[in-house]
CSV table of C-alpha atoms and ligand atoms in Angstrom, one decimal:
chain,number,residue,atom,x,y,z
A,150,UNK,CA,18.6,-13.5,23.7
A,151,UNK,CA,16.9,-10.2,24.0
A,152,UNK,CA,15.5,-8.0,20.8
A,153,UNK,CA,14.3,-4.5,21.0
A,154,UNK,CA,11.1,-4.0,19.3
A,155,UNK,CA,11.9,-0.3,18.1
A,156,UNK,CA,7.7,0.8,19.1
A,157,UNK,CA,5.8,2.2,22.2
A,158,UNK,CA,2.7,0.3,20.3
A,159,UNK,CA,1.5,-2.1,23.4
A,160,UNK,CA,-0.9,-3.7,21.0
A,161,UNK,CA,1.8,-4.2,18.4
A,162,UNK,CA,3.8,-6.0,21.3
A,163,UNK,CA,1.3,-8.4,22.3
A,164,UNK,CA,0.6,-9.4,18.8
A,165,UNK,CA,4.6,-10.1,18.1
A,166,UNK,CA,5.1,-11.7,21.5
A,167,UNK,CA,2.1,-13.9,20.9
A,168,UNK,CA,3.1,-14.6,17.3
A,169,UNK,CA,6.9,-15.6,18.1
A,170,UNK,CA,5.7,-17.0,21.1
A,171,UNK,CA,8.6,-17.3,23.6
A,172,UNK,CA,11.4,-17.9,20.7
A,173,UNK,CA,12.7,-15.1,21.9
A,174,UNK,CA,12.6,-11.9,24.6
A,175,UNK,CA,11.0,-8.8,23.1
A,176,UNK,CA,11.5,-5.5,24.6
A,177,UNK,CA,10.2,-2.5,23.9
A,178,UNK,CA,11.2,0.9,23.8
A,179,UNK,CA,10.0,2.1,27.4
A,180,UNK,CA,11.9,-0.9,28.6
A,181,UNK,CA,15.1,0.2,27.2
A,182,UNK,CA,14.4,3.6,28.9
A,183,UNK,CA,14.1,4.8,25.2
A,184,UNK,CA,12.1,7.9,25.6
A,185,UNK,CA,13.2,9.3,22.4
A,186,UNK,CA,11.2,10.7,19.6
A,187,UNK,CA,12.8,8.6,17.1
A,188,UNK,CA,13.1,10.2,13.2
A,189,UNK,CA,10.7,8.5,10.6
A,190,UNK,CA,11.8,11.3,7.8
A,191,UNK,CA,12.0,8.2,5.1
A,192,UNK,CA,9.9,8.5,2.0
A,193,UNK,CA,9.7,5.0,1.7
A,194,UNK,CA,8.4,2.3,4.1
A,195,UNK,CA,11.7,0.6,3.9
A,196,UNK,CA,13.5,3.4,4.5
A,197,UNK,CA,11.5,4.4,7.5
A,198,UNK,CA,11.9,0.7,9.0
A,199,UNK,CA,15.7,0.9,8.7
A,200,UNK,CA,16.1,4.3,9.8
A,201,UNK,CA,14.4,3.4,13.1
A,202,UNK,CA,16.5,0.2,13.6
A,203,UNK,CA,19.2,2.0,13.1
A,204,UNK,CA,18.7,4.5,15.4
A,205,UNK,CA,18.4,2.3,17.8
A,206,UNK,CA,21.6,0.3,17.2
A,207,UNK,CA,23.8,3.8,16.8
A,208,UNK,CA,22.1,4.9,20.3
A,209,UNK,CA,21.5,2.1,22.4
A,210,UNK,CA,24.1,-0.6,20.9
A,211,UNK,CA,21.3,-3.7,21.0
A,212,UNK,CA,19.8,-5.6,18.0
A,213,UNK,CA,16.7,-4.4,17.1
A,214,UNK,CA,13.7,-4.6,14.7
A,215,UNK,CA,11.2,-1.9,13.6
A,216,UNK,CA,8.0,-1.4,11.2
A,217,UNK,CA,6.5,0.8,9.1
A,218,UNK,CA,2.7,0.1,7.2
A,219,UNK,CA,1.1,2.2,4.5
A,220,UNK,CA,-2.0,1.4,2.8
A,221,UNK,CA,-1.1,1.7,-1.0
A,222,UNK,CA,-4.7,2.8,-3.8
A,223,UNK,CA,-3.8,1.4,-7.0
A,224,UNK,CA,-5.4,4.7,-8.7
A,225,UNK,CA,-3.5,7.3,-6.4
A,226,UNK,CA,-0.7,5.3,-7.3
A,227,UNK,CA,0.3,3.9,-4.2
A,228,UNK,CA,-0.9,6.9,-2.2
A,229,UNK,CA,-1.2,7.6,0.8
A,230,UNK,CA,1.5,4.5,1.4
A,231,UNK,CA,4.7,6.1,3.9
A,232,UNK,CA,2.2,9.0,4.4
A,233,UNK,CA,-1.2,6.9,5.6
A,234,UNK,CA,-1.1,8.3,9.3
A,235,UNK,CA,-0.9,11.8,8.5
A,236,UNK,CA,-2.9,11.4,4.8
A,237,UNK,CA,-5.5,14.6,6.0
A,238,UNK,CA,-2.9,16.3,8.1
A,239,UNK,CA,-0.3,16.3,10.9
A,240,UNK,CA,-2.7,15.2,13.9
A,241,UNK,CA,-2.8,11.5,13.0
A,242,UNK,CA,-6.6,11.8,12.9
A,243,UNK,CA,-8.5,8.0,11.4
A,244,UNK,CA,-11.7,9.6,11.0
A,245,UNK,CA,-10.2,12.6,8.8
A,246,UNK,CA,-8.3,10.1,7.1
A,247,UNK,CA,-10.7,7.9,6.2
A,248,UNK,CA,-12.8,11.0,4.6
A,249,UNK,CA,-10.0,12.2,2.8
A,250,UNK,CA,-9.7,8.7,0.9
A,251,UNK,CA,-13.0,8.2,0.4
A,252,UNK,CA,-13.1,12.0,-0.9
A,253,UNK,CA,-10.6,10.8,-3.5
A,254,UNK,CA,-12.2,7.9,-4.5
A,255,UNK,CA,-15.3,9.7,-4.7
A,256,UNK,CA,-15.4,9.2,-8.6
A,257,UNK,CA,-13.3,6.1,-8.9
A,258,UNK,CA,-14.2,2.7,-10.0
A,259,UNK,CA,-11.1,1.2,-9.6
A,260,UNK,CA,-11.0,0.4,-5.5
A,261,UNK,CA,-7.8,-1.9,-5.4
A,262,UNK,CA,-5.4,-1.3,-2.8
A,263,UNK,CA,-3.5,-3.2,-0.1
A,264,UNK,CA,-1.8,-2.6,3.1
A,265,UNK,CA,2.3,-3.4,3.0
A,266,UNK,CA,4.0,-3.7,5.9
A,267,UNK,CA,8.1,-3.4,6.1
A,268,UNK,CA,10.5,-5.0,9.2
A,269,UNK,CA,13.9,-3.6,9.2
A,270,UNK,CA,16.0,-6.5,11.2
A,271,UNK,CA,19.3,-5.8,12.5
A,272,UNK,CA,21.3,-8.8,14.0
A,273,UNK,CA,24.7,-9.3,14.4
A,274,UNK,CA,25.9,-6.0,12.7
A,275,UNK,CA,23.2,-7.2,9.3
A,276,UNK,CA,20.6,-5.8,8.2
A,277,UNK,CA,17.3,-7.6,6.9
A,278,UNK,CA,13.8,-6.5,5.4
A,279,UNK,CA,10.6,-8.6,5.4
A,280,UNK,CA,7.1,-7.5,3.5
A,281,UNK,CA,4.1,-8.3,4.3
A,282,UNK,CA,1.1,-7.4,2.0
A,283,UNK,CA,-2.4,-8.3,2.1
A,284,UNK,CA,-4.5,-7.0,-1.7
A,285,UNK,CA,-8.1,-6.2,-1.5
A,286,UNK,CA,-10.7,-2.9,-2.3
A,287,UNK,CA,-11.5,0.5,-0.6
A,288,UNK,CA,-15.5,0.3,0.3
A,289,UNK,CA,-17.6,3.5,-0.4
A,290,UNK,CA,-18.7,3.9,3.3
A,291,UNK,CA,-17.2,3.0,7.0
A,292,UNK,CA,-18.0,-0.6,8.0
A,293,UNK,CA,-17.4,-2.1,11.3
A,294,UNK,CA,-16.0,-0.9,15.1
A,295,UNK,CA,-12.8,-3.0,15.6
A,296,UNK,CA,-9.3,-2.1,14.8
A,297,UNK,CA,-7.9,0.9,14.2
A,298,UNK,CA,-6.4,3.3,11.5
A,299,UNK,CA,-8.3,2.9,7.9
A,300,UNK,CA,-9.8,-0.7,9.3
A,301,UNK,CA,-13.3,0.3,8.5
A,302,UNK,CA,-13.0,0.9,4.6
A,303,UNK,CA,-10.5,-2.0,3.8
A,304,UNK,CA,-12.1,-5.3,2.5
A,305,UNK,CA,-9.3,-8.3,1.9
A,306,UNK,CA,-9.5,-10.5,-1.2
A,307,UNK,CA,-11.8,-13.6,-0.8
A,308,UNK,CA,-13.9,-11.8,2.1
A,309,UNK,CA,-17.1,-9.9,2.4
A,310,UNK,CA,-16.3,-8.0,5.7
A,311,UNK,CA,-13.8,-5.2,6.4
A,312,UNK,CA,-11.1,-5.4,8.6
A,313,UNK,CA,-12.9,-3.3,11.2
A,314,UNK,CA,-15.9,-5.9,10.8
A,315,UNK,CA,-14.3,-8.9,10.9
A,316,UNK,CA,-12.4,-8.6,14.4
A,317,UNK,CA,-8.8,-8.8,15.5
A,318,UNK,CA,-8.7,-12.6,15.7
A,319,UNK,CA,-9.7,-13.4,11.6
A,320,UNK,CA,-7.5,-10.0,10.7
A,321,UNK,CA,-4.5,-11.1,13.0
A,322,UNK,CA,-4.0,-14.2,11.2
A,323,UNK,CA,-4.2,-12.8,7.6
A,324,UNK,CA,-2.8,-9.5,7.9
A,325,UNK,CA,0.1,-6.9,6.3
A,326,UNK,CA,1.8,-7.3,9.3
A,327,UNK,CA,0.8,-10.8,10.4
A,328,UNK,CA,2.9,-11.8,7.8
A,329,UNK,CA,6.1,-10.0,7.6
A,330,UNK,CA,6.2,-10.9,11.5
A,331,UNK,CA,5.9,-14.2,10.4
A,332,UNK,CA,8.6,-14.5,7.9
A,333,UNK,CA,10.7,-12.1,10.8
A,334,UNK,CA,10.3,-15.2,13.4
A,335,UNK,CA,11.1,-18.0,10.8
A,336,UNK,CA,14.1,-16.0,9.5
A,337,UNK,CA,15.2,-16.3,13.2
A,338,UNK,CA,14.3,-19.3,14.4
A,339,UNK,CA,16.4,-20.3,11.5
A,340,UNK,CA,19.4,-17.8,12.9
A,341,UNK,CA,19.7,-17.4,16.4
A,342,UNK,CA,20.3,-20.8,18.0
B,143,IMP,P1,2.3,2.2,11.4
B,143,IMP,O1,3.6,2.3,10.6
B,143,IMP,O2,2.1,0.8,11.9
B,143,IMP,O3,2.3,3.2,12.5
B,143,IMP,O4,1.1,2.5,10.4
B,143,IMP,C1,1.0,3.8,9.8
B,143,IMP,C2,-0.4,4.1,9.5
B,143,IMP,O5,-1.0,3.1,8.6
B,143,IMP,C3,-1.4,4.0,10.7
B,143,IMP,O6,-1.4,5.2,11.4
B,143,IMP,C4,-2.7,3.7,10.1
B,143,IMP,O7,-3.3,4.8,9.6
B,143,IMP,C5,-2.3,2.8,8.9
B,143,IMP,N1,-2.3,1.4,9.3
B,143,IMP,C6,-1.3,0.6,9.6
B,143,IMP,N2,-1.7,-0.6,9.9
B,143,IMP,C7,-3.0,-0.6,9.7
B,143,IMP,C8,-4.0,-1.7,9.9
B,143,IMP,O8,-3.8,-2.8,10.2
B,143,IMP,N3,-5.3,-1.3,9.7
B,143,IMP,C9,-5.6,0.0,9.3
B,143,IMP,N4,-4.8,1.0,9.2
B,143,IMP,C10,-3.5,0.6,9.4
């Protein structure tokens, strides 16, 4: 059985394909010959997630899974959340990201936030959503080189380091997406065979 993975993302696919671990075939976009730039024009995560699933299914005819992840401050209620990539603008910039949110926090004692990811599954002609969250506190300055997006100011519950300090083998196993990819692959180990 073959599932599109609805992302160009190559470290994305290595991290599902090692997660699910042969249960079964991901493919990705390029492989499909999707060269499309598909609409995320959702204001929610969900809705993002399902609207590229579904583009996907209405164009290509396959089933298919997608994601969306937004990192979600308690005291900007839930900002930047669907926004996160473009939070300082439309260039997708970390760096100018991760100034912008520490701008805003500037004053702020209250540093909880978490990252929540969303996985729009469609199988058979259904559709299914898994969440993934991981709860901890914006730092004051940039810590750490590894990762990527707002890795360097994110500090999970129960650990000292960042995200971007700890490496992607500690993160990998307890993050946002770690987990919704996990409850994706039990969902269908329990419903493809
Ligand atoms: P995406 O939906 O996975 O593309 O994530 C949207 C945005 O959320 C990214 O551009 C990053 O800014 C941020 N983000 C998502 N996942 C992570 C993560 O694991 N660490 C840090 N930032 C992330």
């Amino acid at each position: 059985m073959k599932l599109v993975f609805a992302t160009n993302n190559q470290h994305k696919l290595d991290e599902i394909k090692k997660i699910m671990n042969g249960l079964t075939e991901i493919v990705s976009l390029a492989e499909i010959n999707c060269h499309d730039d598909i609409p995320e024009t959702a204001d929610t995560l969900e809705g993002n997630a399902l609207q590229k699933a579904r583009y996907i299914k209405e164009h290509f005819g396959l089933d298919c899974f997608a994601d969306d992840t937004g990192l979600e401050v308690e005291v900007l209620h839930n900002a930047p959340g669907v926004f996160s990539a473009r939070y300082a603008g439309p260039g997708h910039d970390s760096e100018a990201n991760m100034n912008k949110l520490l701008q805003e926090l500037q004053d702020k004692d209250n540093r909880k936030a978490r990252f929540r990811t969303v996985i729009a599954l469609i199988l058979n002609g259904k559709e299914y959503l898994f969440e993934g969250i991981i709860n901890g506190t914006i730092t004051r300055e940039k810590r750490g080189g590894s990762g990527f997006g707002y890795d360097p100011l994110f500090v999970p519950d129960n650990y000292s380091q960042t995200f971007a300090e700890m490496g992607n083998d500690i993160k990998n196993q307890i993050s946002h997406r770690a987990q919704a990819v996990k409850k994706l692959t039990t969902f269908l180990s329990n419903n493809i065979f």
